Amino acid sequence: MGNPNAADCQHSCQHVIGVDLGGSAIKLGRFGADGTCLQTLTVPTPQPAYPELVLAAMVDAIAQIDPLGQSGAIGVGTPGPTDAEGRIARVAINLEGWHDIPLADWLESKLNIQTTLANDANCAGLGEFWLGSGRYFRNLILLTLGTGVGGAVILDGKLFTGHHGTAGELGLVTLNMDGPECNSGNRGSLEQYASIQAIRRRTGLEPDELGRRAKARDAEAIAFWQDYGCHLGAGLASLIYVLTPEAVIIGGGISASAEYFFPATLAEVERRVLPSSRTGLQLLSAQLGNKAGIVGAAKLAWQKVLATG
């Protein structure tokens, strides 16, 4: 289902809305075409987060953030994969009953505003590309280092999701074929060496505690982060050979300690990757923090507006 006025949208709409749907909160932002954020709003995700309840909460929140109806498109980041067309939330992690939910159709039927969906990590990548660390590049990859390891691939300024809509799972590349089991069914994936859970398993500590200890020049913490950086660099090497990005952007909570592992990460990339495949490559920290999701969802919406205008 589509907005019957979509053909006129490029000429008439002034704003778009970006939505970051999470297990505990729904974040929204209304943006102009130049990336200016005009208003933000955060509302709690209904508990339990059944699809119909979440839809009602989103519709109400959108009415609050755009009472004059000035927005011509909505982008939604969902915590899980979508279909290739950005219409269906296939599975949403930590949300009850989310299996093949036609969320874009539902929102369009309620609001008469064209809507598109993408995985939340993909939206974070788009956000960094538009207004964050990636704004000077056309080809980049983003890794979010958190509870898991998410990813996004931007090629020639466009989000790459593959023919099924599920490409860009950068944290699931194999690092050690005999390594720890992964929820994906893989073994020894990058996620099993670079996520918060991996750090807890190895050290019994939280990443922020290890960061504080490294700042206090604790030798064991510094050695841990150096080893962490080597594993991350080894995982990035495969991605760089395949995609040859201009920049690798690292976000997520663990990136707060980037100063302690970036040198080892970069050294490992330089050791493993031929110069011809990493010419000019930059390793950067993400800039947008928890705003990346709504920024990227808004960029997704603008790209849809321009594509249909």
C-alpha positions as a printed Julia matrix, in Angstrom:
309×3 Matrix{Float64}:
  0.0     0.0    0.0
  1.35    3.44  -0.83
  0.47    7.04  -0.25
 -1.8     8.16  -3.13
 -0.14   11.57  -3.05
  3.39   10.2   -3.27
  3.99   11.62  -6.76
  3.62   15.15  -5.4
  5.6    14.6   -2.21
  8.98   15.85  -3.36
  7.44   19.2   -4.21
  5.06   19.57  -1.26
  6.56   18.0    1.88
  8.7    20.15   4.13
  9.78   17.62   6.71
 10.21   13.92   7.38
  9.96   11.9   10.57
 12.57    9.44  11.78
 11.5     6.77  14.28
 13.79    4.5   16.3
 11.72    1.63  17.67
 13.32    0.0   20.7
 12.34   -2.51  23.33
 11.9     0.12  26.05
 11.46    3.4   24.19
 10.28    4.82  20.88
 12.36    7.81  19.8
 11.15   10.21  17.15
 12.59   13.23  15.37
 11.22   15.65  12.76
 13.84   16.8   10.27
 14.23   19.24   7.42
 15.9    18.33   4.15
 19.23   19.8    5.3
 19.28   17.62   8.41
 18.02   20.27  10.8
 16.27   18.57  13.71
 13.12   20.54  14.42
 11.73   18.51  17.28
 12.35   15.26  19.15
 10.15   13.1   21.31
 10.64    9.9   23.3
  7.74    7.78  24.5
  7.8     4.44  26.32
  7.32    1.31  24.28
  4.1    -0.39  25.43
  4.64   -3.43  27.62
  4.07   -6.07  26.47
  5.08   -4.66  23.09
  2.41   -6.31  20.95
  2.35   -4.95  17.38
 -1.1    -3.33  17.65
 -0.16   -1.54  20.87
  3.13   -0.31  19.43
  1.34    0.92  16.3
 -1.13    2.92  18.4
  1.73    4.44  20.42
  3.62    5.37  17.26
  0.57    6.97  15.63
 -0.09    9.04  18.76
  3.55   10.1   19.03
  3.71   11.1   15.37
  0.63   13.26  15.86
  2.4    14.96  18.75
  5.64   15.62  16.89
  3.93   16.79  13.68
  0.57   18.31  14.67
  0.37   20.38  11.47
  0.96   17.4    9.17
  4.01   18.89   7.47
  5.88   15.62   7.02
  5.83   13.8    3.71
  7.5    10.54   4.71
  8.32    8.41   7.72
 11.39    6.24   8.21
 11.38    3.59  10.93
 14.34    1.7   12.36
 13.3    -1.66  13.8
 15.36   -3.98  16.05
 15.63   -6.79  13.54
 15.54   -7.59   9.82
 13.03   -6.18   7.35
 12.1    -7.31   3.86
 14.03   -5.97   0.89
 11.34   -3.39   0.07
 11.35   -1.93   3.57
  7.71   -2.77   4.2
  7.67   -5.68   6.65
  9.33   -6.12  10.04
 10.28   -9.78   9.81
 11.33  -10.16  13.43
 11.78   -7.47  16.09
 14.12   -8.39  18.95
 12.65   -7.86  22.45
  9.18   -7.07  21.06
  6.33   -9.52  21.72
  4.66  -11.17  18.74
  6.66   -9.45  16.0
  6.81  -11.84  13.08
  6.29  -10.57   9.52
  4.45   -7.44  10.66
  3.47   -5.13   7.72
  4.32   -2.03   9.73
  4.77    0.3    6.75
  1.32   -0.59   5.41
 -0.23   -0.14   8.85
  1.27    3.31   9.36
  0.35    4.44   5.86
 -3.26    3.33   6.35
 -3.48    5.28   9.63
 -1.58    8.42   8.62
 -1.62    8.55   4.81
  2.11    9.25   4.84
  4.48    7.05   2.87
  6.6     4.93   5.18
  9.72    2.81   4.85
 11.53    0.5    7.29
 15.11   -0.61   7.88
 17.09   -2.45  10.52
 18.1    -0.14  13.38
 21.84   -0.71  12.84
 21.38    0.18   9.18
 19.64    3.36  10.26
 22.52    4.19  12.6
 24.88    3.81   9.64
 22.76    6.11   7.5
 22.66    8.62  10.32
 26.43    8.72  10.64
 26.7     8.97   6.86
 24.31   11.93   6.72
 25.23   14.04   9.74
 27.95   12.2   11.67
 31.46   10.89  11.18
 30.67    9.56   7.72
 29.42   12.79   6.16
 32.6    13.31   4.13
 32.49    9.86   2.51
 30.4     8.01  -0.07
 31.49    4.48   0.87
 31.73    3.38   4.47
 30.89    0.68   6.97
 29.62    1.12  10.5
 29.97   -1.36  13.35
 28.0    -0.89  16.55
 29.76   -2.57  19.45
 27.2    -3.29  22.14
 25.21   -6.23  23.47
 25.81   -7.67  20.01
 27.75   -6.33  17.04
 25.55   -4.71  14.44
 26.58   -3.29  11.12
 25.68   -1.14   8.16
 27.14   -0.78   4.68
 26.89    2.46   2.67
 27.91    2.14  -0.97
 27.95    5.2   -3.22
 25.82    7.05  -0.71
 23.11    4.39  -0.48
 22.33    1.86   2.2
 23.16   -1.64   0.96
 20.8    -4.33   2.27
 21.08   -7.03  -0.39
 18.35   -8.71  -2.42
 16.57  -10.09   0.68
 17.03   -6.98   2.8
 19.27   -8.72   5.34
 22.79   -7.83   4.17
 25.19   -5.93   6.41
 25.33   -8.33   9.39
 28.96   -7.43   9.83
 29.26   -8.83  13.33
 28.48  -12.34  12.14
 31.53  -12.84   9.91
 33.64  -15.77  11.08
 36.79  -14.92  13.01
 37.56  -18.37  14.44
 35.85  -21.44  13.0
 36.21  -23.27  16.34
 35.31  -20.32  18.53
 32.37  -19.76  20.9
 28.86  -20.51  19.67
 26.88  -17.57  18.32
 23.11  -17.06  18.52
 23.14  -16.9   14.72
 24.23  -20.54  14.53
 27.77  -19.57  13.56
 30.81  -20.26  15.71
 33.56  -17.8   16.47
 31.87  -14.84  14.84
 33.31  -11.36  15.34
 30.46  -10.72  17.76
 31.84  -13.43  20.03
 35.05  -11.41  20.44
 33.85   -7.81  20.24
 30.48   -7.58  22.05
 29.72   -6.65  25.65
 28.8   -10.26  26.33
 32.16  -11.4   24.96
 34.0    -8.96  27.21
 32.03  -10.14  30.24
 32.74  -13.78  29.38
 36.45  -13.14  29.09
 37.04  -10.73  31.97
 34.02  -10.83  34.27
 33.93   -7.04  34.0
 31.85   -4.43  32.21
 33.44   -2.44  29.36
 33.06    0.87  31.21
 34.95   -0.56  34.21
 37.74   -1.73  31.92
 37.77    1.73  30.39
 38.13    3.36  33.8
 40.95    0.99  34.71
 42.75    1.72  31.45
 42.41    5.44  32.09
 44.02    4.84  35.49
 46.87    3.06  33.62
 46.05   -0.39  34.91
 48.39   -2.69  32.97
 45.95   -5.61  32.71
 43.15   -3.39  31.39
 45.45   -1.79  28.84
 46.62   -5.23  27.7
 43.02   -6.37  27.4
 42.06   -3.44  25.16
 45.11   -4.0   22.98
 44.11   -7.64  22.48
 40.5    -6.57  21.89
 41.7    -4.16  19.21
 43.64   -6.93  17.48
 40.56   -9.15  17.27
 38.47   -6.26  15.96
 41.13   -5.44  13.38
 41.26   -9.06  12.21
 37.49   -9.02  11.71
 37.62   -5.71   9.88
 40.32   -7.03   7.54
 37.87   -9.37   5.8
 35.26   -6.62   5.5
 37.78   -4.17   4.08
 38.97   -6.64   1.45
 35.39   -7.19   0.28
 34.07   -3.61   0.45
 37.18   -1.34   0.33
 35.41    1.45   2.25
 36.77    4.95   2.6
 36.0     4.87   6.31
 35.21    2.41   9.08
 33.07    3.99  11.78
 32.8     2.41  15.2
 29.81    3.14  17.45
 27.96    1.52  20.33
 28.71    1.66  24.03
 32.11   -0.04  23.8
 33.35    2.74  21.5
 33.65    4.95  24.6
 36.99    3.17  25.13
 38.11    3.56  21.5
 41.28    5.45  22.48
 42.53    2.28  24.16
 41.89   -0.15  21.3
 41.94    1.9   18.08
 45.77    1.89  17.77
 45.86   -1.92  17.94
 42.87   -2.19  15.58
 44.53    0.02  12.98
 47.85   -1.76  13.31
 46.15   -5.13  12.78
 44.34   -3.84   9.69
 47.6    -2.52   8.29
 49.27   -5.85   8.99
 46.57   -7.94   7.33
 45.29   -5.78   4.46
 47.26   -4.95   1.34
 47.89   -1.21   0.93
 45.98   -1.27  -2.38
 42.8    -2.27  -0.52
 43.1     0.3    2.27
 44.43    3.4    0.53
 43.29    6.45   2.51
 41.18    4.33   4.86
 40.09    6.12   8.04
 39.06    4.51  11.32
 36.69    6.84  13.17
 34.44    6.93  16.2
 30.74    7.53  15.62
 29.52   11.02  16.56
 25.75   10.86  16.96
 25.4     8.52  19.92
 21.84    7.42  20.6
 20.5     9.96  18.09
 21.96    8.03  15.14
 18.84    5.87  14.81
 16.34    8.68  14.34
 18.74   10.64  12.12
 19.27    7.62   9.86
 15.56    6.78   9.78
 14.89   10.35   8.67
 17.55   10.06   5.93
 15.88    6.82   4.83
 12.61    8.73   4.56
 14.2    11.54   2.54
 15.73    9.03   0.14
 12.26    7.53  -0.36
 10.79   10.97  -1.0
 13.41   11.73  -3.63
 13.0     8.29  -5.23
  9.24    8.72  -5.65
  9.13   12.4   -6.46
